[in-house]
PDB file of N, CA and C in Angstrom:
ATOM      1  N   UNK A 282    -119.158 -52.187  49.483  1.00 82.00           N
ATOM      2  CA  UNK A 282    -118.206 -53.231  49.164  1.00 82.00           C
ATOM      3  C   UNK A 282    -118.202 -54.311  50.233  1.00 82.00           C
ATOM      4  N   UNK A 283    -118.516 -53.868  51.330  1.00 83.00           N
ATOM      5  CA  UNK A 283    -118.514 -54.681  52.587  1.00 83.00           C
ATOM      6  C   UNK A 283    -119.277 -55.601  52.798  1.00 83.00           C
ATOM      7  N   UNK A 284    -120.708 -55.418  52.491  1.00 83.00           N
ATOM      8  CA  UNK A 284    -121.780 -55.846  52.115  1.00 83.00           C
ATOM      9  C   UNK A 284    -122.250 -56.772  51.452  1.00 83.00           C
ATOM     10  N   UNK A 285    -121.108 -56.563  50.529  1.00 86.00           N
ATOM     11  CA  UNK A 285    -121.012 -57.424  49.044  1.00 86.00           C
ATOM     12  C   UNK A 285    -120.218 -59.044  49.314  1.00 86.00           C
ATOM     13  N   UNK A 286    -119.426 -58.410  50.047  1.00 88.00           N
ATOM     14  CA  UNK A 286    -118.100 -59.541  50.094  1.00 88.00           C
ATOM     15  C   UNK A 286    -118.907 -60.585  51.566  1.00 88.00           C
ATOM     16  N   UNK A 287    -119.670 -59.350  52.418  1.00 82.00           N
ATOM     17  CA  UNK A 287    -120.280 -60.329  53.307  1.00 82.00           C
ATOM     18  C   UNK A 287    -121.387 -61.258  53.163  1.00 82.00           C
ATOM     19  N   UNK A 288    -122.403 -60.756  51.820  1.00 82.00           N
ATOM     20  CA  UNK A 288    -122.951 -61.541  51.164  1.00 82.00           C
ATOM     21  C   UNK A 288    -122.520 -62.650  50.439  1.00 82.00           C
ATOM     22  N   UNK A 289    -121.597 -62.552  49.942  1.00 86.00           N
ATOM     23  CA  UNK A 289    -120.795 -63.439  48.976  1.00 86.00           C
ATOM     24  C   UNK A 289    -120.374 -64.519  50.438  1.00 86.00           C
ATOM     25  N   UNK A 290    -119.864 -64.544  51.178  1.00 89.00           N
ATOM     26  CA  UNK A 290    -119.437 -65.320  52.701  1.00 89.00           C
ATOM     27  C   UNK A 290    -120.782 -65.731  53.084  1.00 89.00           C
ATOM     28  N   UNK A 291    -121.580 -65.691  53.197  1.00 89.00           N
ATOM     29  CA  UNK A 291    -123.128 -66.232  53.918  1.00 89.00           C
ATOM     30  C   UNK A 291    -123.934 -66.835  52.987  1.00 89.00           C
ATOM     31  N   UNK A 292    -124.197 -66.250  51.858  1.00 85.00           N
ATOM     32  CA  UNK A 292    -125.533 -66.555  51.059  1.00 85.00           C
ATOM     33  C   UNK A 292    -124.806 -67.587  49.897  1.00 85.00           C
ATOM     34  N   UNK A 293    -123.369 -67.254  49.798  1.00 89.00           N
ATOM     35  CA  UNK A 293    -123.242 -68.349  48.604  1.00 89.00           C
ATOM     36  C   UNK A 293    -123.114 -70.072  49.413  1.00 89.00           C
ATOM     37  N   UNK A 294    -121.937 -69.962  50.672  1.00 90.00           N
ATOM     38  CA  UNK A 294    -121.805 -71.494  51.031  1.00 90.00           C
ATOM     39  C   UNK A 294    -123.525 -71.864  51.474  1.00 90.00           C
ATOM     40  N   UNK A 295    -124.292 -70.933  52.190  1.00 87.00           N
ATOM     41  CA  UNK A 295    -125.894 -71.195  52.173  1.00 87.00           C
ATOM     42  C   UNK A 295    -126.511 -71.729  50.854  1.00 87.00           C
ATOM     43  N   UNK A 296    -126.801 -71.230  49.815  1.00 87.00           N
ATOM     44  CA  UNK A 296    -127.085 -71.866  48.838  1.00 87.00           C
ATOM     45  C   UNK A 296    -126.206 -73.108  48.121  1.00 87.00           C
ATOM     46  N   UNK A 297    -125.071 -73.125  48.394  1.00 91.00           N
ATOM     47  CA  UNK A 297    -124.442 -74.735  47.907  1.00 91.00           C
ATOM     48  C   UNK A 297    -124.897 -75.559  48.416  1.00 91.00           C
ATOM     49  N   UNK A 298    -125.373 -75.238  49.733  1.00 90.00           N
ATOM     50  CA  UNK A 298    -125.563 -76.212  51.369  1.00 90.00           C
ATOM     51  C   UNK A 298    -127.318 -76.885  50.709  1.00 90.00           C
ATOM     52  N   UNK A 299    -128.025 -75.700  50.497  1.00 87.00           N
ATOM     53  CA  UNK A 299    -129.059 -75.918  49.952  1.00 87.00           C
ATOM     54  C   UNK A 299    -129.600 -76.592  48.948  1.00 87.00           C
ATOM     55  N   UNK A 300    -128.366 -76.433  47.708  1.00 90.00           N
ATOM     56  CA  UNK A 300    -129.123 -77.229  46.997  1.00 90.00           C
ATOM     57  C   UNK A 300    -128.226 -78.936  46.980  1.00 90.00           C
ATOM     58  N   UNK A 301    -127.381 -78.904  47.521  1.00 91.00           N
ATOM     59  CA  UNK A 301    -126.865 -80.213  48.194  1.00 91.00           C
ATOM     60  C   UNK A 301    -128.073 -81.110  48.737  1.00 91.00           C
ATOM     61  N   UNK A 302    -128.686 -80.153  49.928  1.00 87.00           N
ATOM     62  CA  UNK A 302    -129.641 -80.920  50.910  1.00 87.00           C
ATOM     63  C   UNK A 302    -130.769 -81.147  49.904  1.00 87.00           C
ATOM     64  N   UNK A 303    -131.474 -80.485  48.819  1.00 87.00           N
ATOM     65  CA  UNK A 303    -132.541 -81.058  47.833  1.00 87.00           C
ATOM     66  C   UNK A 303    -132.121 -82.239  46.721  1.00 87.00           C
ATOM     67  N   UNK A 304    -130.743 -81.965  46.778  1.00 89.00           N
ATOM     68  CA  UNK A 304    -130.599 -83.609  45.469  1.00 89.00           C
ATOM     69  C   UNK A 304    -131.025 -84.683  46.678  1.00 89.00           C
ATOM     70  N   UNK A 305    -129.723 -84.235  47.664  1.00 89.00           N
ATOM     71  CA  UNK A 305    -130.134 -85.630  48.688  1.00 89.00           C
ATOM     72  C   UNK A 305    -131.216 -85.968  48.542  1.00 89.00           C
ATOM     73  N   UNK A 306    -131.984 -84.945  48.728  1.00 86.00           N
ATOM     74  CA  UNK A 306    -133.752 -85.377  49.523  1.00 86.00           C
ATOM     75  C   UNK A 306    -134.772 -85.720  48.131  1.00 86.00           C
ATOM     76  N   UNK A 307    -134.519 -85.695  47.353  1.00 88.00           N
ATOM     77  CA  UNK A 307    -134.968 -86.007  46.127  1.00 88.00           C
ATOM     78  C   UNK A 307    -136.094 -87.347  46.359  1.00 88.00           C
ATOM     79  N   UNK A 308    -135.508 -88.463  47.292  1.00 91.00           N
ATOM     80  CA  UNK A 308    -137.144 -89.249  47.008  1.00 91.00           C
ATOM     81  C   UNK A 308    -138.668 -88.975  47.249  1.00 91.00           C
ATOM     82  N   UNK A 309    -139.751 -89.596  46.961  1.00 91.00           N
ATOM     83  CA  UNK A 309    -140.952 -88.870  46.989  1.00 91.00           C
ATOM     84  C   UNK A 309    -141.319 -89.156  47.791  1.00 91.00           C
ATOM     85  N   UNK A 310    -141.883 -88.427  48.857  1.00 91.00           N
ATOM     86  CA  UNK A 310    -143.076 -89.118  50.063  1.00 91.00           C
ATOM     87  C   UNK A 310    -144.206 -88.613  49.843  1.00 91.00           C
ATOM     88  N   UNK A 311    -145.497 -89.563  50.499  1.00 90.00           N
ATOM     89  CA  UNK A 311    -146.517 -88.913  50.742  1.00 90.00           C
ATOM     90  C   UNK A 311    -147.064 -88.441  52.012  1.00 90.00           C
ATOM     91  N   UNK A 312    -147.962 -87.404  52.183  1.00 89.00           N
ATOM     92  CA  UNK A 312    -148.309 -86.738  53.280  1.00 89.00           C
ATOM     93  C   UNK A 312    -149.744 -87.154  53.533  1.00 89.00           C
ATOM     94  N   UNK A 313    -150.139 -87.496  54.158  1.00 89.00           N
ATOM     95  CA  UNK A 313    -151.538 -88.135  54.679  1.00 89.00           C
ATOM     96  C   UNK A 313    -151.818 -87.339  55.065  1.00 89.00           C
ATOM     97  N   UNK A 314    -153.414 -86.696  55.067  1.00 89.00           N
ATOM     98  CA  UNK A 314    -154.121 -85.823  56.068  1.00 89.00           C
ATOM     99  C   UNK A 314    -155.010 -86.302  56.627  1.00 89.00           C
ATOM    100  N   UNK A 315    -155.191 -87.374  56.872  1.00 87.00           N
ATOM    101  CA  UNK A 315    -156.152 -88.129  57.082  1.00 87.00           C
ATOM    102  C   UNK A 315    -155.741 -89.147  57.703  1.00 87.00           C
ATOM    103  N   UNK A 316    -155.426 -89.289  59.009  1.00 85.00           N
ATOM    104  CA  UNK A 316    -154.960 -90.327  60.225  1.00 85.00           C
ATOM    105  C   UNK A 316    -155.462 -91.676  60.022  1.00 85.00           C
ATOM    106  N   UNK A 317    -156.829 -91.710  59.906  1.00 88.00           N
ATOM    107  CA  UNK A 317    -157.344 -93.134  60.280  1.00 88.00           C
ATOM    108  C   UNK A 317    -157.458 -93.696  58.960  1.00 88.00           C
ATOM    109  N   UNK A 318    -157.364 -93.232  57.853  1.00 86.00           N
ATOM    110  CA  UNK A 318    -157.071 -94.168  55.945  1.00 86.00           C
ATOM    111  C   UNK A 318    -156.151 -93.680  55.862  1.00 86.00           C
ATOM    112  N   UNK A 319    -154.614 -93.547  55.905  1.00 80.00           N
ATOM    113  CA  UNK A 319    -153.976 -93.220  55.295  1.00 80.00           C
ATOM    114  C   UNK A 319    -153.350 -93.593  53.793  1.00 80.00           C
ATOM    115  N   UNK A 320    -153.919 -94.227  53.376  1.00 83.00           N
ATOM    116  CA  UNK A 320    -154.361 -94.564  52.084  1.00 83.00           C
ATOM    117  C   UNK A 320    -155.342 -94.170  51.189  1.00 83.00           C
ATOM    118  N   UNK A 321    -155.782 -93.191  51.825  1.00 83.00           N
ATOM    119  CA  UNK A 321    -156.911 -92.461  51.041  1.00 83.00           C
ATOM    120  C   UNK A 321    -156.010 -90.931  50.006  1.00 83.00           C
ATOM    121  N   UNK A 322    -156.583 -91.287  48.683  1.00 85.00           N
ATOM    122  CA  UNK A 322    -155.768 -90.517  48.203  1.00 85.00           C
ATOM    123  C   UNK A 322    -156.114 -88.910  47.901  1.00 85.00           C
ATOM    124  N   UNK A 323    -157.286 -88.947  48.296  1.00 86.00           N
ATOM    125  CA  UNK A 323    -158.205 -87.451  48.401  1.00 86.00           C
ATOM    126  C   UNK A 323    -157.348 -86.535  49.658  1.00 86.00           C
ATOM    127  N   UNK A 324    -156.784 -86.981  50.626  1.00 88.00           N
ATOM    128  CA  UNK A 324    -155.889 -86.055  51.222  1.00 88.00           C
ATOM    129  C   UNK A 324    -154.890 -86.709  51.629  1.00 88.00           C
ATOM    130  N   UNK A 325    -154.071 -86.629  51.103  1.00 90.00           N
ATOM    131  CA  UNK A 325    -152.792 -87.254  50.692  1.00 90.00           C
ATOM    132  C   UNK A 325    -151.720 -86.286  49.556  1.00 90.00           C
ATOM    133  N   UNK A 326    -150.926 -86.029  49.444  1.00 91.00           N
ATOM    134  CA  UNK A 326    -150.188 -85.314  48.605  1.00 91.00           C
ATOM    135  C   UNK A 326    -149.104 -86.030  48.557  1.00 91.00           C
ATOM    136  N   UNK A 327    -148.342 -85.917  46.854  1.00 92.00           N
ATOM    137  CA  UNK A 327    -147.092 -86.822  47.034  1.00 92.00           C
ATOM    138  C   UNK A 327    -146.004 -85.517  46.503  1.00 92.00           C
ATOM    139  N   UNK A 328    -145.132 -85.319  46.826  1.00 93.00           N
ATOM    140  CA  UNK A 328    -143.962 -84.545  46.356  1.00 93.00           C
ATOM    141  C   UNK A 328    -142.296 -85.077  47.168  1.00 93.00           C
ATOM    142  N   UNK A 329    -141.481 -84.394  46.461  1.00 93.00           N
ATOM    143  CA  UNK A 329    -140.181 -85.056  46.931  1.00 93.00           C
ATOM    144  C   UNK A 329    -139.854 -84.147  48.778  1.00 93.00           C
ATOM    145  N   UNK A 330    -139.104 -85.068  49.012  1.00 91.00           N
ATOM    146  CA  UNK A 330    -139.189 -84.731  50.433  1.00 91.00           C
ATOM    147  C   UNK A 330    -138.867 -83.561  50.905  1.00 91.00           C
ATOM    148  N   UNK A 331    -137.925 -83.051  50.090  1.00 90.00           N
ATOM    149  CA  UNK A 331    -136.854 -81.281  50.341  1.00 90.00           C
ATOM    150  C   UNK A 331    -138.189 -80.128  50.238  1.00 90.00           C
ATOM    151  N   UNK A 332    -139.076 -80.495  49.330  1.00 92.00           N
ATOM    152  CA  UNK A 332    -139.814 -80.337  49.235  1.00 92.00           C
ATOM    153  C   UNK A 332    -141.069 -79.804  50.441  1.00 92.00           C
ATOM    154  N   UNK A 333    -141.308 -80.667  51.351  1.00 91.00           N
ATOM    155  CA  UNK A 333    -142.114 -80.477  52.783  1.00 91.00           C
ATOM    156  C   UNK A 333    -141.115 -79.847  53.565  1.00 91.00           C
ATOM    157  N   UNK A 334    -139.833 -80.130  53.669  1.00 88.00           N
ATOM    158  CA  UNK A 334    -138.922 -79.471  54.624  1.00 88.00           C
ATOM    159  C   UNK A 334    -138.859 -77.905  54.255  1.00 88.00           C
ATOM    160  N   UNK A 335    -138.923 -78.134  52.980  1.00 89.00           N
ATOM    161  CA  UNK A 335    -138.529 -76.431  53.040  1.00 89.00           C
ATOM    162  C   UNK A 335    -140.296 -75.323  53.316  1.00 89.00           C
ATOM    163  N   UNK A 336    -141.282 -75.923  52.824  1.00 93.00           N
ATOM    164  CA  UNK A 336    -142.209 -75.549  53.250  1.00 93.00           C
ATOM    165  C   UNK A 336    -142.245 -75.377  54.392  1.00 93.00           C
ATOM    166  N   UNK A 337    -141.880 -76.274  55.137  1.00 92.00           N
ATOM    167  CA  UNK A 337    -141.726 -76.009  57.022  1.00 92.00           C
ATOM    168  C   UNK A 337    -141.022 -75.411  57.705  1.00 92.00           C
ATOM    169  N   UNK A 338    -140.027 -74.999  56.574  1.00 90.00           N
ATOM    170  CA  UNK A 338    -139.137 -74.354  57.433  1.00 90.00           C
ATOM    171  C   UNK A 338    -139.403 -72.601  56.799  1.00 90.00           C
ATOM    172  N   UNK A 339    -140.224 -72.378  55.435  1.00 94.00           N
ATOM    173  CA  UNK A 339    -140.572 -71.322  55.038  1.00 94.00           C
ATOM    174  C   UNK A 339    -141.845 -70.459  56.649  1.00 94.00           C
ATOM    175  N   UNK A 340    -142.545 -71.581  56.427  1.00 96.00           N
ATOM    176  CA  UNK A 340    -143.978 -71.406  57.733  1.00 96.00           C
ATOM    177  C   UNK A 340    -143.439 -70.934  59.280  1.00 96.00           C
ATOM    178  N   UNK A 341    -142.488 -71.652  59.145  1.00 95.00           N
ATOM    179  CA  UNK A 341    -142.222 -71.592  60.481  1.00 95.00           C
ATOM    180  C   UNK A 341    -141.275 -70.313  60.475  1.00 95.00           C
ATOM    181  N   UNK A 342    -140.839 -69.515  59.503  1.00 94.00           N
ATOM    182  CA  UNK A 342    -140.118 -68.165  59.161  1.00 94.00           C
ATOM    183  C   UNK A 342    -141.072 -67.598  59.851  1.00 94.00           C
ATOM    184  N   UNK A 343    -142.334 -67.339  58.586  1.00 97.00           N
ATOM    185  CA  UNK A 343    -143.579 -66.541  58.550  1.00 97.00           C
ATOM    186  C   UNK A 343    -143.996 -66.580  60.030  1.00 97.00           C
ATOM    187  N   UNK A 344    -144.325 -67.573  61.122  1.00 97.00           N
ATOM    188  CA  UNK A 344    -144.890 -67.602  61.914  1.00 97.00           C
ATOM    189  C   UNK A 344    -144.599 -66.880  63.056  1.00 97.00           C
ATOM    190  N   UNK A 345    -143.073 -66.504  62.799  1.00 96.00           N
ATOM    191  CA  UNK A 345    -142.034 -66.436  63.928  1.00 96.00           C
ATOM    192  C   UNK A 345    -141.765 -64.996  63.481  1.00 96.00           C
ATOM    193  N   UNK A 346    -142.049 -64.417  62.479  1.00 96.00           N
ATOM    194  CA  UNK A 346    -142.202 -62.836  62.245  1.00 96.00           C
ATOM    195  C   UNK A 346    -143.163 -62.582  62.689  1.00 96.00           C
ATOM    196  N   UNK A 347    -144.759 -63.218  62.471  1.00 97.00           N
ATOM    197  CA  UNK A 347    -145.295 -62.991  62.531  1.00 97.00           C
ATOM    198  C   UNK A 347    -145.873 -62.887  64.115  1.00 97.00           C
ATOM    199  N   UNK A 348    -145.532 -63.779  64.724  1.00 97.00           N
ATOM    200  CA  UNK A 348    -145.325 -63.544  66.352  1.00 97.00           C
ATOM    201  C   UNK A 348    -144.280 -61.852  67.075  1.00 97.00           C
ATOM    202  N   UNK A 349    -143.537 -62.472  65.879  1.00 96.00           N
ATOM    203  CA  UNK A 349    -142.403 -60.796  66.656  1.00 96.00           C
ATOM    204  C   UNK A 349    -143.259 -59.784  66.087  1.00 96.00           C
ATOM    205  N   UNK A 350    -143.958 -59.376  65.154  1.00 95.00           N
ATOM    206  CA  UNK A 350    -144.849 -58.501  64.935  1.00 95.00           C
ATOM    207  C   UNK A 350    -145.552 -57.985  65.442  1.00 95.00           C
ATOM    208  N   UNK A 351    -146.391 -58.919  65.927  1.00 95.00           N
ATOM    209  CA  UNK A 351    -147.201 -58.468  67.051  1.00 95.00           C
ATOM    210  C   UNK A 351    -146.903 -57.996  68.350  1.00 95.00           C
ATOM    211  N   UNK A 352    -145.713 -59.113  68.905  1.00 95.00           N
ATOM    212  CA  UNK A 352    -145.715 -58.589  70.535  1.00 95.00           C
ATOM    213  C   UNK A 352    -145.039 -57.041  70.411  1.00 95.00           C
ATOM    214  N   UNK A 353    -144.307 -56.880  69.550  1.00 96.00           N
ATOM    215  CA  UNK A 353    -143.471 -55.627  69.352  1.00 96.00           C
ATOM    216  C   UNK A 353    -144.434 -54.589  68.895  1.00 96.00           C
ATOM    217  N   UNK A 354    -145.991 -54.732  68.443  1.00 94.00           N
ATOM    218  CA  UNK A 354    -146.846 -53.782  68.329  1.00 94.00           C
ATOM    219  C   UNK A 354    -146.444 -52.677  69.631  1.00 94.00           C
ATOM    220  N   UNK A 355    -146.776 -52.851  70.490  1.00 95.00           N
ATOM    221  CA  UNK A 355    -146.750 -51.875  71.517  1.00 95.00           C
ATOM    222  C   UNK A 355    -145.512 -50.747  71.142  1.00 95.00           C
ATOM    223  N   UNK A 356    -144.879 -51.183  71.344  1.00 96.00           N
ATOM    224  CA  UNK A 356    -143.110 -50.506  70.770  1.00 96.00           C
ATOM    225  C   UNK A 356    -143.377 -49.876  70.038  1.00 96.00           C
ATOM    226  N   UNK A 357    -143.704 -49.923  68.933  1.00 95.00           N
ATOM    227  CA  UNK A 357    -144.691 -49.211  67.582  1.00 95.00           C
ATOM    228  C   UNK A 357    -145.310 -48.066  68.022  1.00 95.00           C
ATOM    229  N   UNK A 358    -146.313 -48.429  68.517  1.00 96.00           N
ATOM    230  CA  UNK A 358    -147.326 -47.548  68.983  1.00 96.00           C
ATOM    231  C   UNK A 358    -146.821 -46.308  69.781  1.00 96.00           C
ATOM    232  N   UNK A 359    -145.748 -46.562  70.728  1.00 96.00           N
ATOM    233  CA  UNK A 359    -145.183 -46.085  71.814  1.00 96.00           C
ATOM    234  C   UNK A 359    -144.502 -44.835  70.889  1.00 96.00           C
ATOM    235  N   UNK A 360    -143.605 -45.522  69.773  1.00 96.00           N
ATOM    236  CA  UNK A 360    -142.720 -44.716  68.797  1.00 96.00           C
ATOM    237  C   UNK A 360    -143.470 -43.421  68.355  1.00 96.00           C
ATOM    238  N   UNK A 361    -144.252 -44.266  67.546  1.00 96.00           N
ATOM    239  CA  UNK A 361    -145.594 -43.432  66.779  1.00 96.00           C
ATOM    240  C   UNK A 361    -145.926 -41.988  67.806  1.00 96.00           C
ATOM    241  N   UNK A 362    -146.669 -42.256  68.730  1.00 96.00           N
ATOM    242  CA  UNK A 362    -146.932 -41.060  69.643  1.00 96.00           C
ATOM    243  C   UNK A 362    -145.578 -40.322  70.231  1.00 96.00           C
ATOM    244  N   UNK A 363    -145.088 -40.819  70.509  1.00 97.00           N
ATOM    245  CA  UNK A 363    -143.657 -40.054  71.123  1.00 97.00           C
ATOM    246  C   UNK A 363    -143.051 -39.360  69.657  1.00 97.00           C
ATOM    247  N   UNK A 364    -142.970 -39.870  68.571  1.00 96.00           N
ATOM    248  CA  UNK A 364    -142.918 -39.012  67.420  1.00 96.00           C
ATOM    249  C   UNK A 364    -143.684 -37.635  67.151  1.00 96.00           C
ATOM    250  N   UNK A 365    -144.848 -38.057  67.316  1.00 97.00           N
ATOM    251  CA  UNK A 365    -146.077 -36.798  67.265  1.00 97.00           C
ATOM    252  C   UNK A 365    -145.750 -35.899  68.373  1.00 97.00           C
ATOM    253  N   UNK A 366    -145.837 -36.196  69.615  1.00 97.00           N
ATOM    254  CA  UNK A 366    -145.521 -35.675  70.415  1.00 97.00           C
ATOM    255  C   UNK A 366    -143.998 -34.189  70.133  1.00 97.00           C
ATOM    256  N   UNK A 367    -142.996 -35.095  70.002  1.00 97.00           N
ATOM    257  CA  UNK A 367    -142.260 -34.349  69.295  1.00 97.00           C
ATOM    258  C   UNK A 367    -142.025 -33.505  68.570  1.00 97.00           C
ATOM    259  N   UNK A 368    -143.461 -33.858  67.709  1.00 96.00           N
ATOM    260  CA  UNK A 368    -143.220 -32.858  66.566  1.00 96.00           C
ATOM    261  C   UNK A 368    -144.269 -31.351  66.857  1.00 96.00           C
ATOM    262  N   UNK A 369    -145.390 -32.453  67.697  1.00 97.00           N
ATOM    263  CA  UNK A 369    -145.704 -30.735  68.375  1.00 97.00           C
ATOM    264  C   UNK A 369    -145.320 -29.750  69.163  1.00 97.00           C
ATOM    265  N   UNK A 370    -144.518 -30.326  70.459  1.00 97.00           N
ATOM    266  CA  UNK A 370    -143.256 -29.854  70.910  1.00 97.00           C
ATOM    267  C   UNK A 370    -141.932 -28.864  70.166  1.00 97.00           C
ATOM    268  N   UNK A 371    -142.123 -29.510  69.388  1.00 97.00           N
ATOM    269  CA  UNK A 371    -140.952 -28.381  67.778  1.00 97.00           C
ATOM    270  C   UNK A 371    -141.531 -27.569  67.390  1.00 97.00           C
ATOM    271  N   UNK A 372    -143.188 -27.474  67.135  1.00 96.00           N
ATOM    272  CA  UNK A 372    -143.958 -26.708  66.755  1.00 96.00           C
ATOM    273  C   UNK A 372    -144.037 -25.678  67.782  1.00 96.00           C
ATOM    274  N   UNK A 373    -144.140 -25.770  68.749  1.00 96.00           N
ATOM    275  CA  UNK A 373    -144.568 -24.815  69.918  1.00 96.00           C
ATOM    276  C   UNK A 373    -143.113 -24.353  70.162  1.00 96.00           C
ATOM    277  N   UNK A 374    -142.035 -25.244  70.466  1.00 96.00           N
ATOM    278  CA  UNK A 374    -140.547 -24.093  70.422  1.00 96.00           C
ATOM    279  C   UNK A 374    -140.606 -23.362  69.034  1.00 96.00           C
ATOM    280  N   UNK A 375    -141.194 -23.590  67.869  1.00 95.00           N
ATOM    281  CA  UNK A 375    -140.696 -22.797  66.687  1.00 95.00           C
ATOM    282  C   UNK A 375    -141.857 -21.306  67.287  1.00 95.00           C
ATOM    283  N   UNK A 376    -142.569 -21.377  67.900  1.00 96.00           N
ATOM    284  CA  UNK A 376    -143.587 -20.359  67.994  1.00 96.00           C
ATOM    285  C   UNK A 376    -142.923 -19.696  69.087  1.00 96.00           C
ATOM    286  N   UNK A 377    -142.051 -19.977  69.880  1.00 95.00           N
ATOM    287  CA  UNK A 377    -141.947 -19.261  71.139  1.00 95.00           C
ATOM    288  C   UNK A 377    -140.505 -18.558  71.023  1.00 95.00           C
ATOM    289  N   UNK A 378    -139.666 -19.498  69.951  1.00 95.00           N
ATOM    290  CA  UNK A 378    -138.549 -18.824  69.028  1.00 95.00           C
ATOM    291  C   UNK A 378    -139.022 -17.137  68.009  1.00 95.00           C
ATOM    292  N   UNK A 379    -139.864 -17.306  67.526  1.00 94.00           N
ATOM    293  CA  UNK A 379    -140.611 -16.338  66.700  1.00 94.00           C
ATOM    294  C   UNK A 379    -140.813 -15.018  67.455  1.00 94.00           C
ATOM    295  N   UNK A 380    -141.942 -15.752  68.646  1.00 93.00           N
ATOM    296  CA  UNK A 380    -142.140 -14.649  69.123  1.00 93.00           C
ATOM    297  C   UNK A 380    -140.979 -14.649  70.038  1.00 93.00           C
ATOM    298  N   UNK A 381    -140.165 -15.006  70.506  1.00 92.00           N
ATOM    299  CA  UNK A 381    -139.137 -14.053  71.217  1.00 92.00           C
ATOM    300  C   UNK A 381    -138.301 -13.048  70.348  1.00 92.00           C
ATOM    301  N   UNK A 382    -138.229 -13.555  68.839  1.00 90.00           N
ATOM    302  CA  UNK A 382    -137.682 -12.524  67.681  1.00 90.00           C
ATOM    303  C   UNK A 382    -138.380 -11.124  67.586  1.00 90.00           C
ATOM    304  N   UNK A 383    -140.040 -11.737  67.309  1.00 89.00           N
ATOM    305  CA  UNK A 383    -140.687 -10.346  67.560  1.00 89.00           C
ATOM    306  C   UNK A 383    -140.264  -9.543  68.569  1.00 89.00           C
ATOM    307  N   UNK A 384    -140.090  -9.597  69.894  1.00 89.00           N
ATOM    308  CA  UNK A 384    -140.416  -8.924  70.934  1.00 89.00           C
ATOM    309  C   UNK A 384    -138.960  -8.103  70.873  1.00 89.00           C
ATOM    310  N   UNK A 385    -137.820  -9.102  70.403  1.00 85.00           N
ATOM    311  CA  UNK A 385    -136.129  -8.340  70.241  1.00 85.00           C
ATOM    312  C   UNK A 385    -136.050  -7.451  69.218  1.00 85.00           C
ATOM    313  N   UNK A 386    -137.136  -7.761  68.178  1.00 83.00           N
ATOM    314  CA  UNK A 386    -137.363  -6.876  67.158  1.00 83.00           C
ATOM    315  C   UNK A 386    -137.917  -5.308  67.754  1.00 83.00           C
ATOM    316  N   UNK A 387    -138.712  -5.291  68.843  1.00 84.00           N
ATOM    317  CA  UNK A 387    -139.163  -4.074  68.973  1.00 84.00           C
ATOM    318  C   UNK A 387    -138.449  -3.673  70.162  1.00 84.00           C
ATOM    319  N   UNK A 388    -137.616  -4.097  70.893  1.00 77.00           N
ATOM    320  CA  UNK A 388    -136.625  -3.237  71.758  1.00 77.00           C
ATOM    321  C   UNK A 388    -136.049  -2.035  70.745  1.00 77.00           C
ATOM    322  N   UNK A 389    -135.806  -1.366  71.736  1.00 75.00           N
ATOM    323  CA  UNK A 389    -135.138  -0.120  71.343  1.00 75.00           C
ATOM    324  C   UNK A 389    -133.260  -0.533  70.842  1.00 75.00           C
ATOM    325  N   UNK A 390    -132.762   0.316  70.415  1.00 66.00           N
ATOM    326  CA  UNK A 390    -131.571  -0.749  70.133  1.00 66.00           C
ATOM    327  C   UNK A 390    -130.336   0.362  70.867  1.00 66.00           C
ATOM    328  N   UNK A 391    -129.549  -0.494  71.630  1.00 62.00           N
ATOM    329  CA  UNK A 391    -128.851   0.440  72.551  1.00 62.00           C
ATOM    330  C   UNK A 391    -127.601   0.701  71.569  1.00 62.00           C
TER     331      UNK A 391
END
């Protein structure tokens, strides 16, 4: 329920905000890729402006995960083995649990 109501508080005034900022931005620009003609229409693209912003601001998401991804590899890795580790560690107390059962098993019983 918490979740819900905190979604409803973030993501709805976010999306009003959003599509506010695309009517605004509604006129068309073009994007030149090509510095020295920018009048050349072979790389050039025309779309409305909200349009490039939000692409840039999608990329620049991706890029910025994609940076924390990586440096945080190590961390990962670190997890990963210290997991294994663990679990062979559990393995070897479950064996040393066992056999200490065996061995109480064959005492004599006072």
């Amino acid at each position: 329920m918490a979740k819900k109501i905190v979604n409803l508080l973030i993501l709805l005034p976010l999306g009003v905000i959003l599509i506010v900022f695309c009517v605004a931005n509604r006129q068309s620009v073009t994007l030149a890729f090509n510095p020295f003609r920018p009048d050349d229409q072979v790389l050039a693209v025309s779309a409305p402006f909200f349009v490039f912003l939000i692409i840039a601001l999608i990329s620049g998401m991706l890029i910025g995960a994609a940076a924390t991804w990586f440096s945080q590899g190590k961390h990962r890795k670190r997890a990963r083995t210290e997991a294994k580790e663990a679990i062979r560690w559990q393995g070897e107390a479950d064996r040393h649990k066992n056999r200490a059962e065996e061995i109480a098993g064959q005492l004599p019983a006072r």
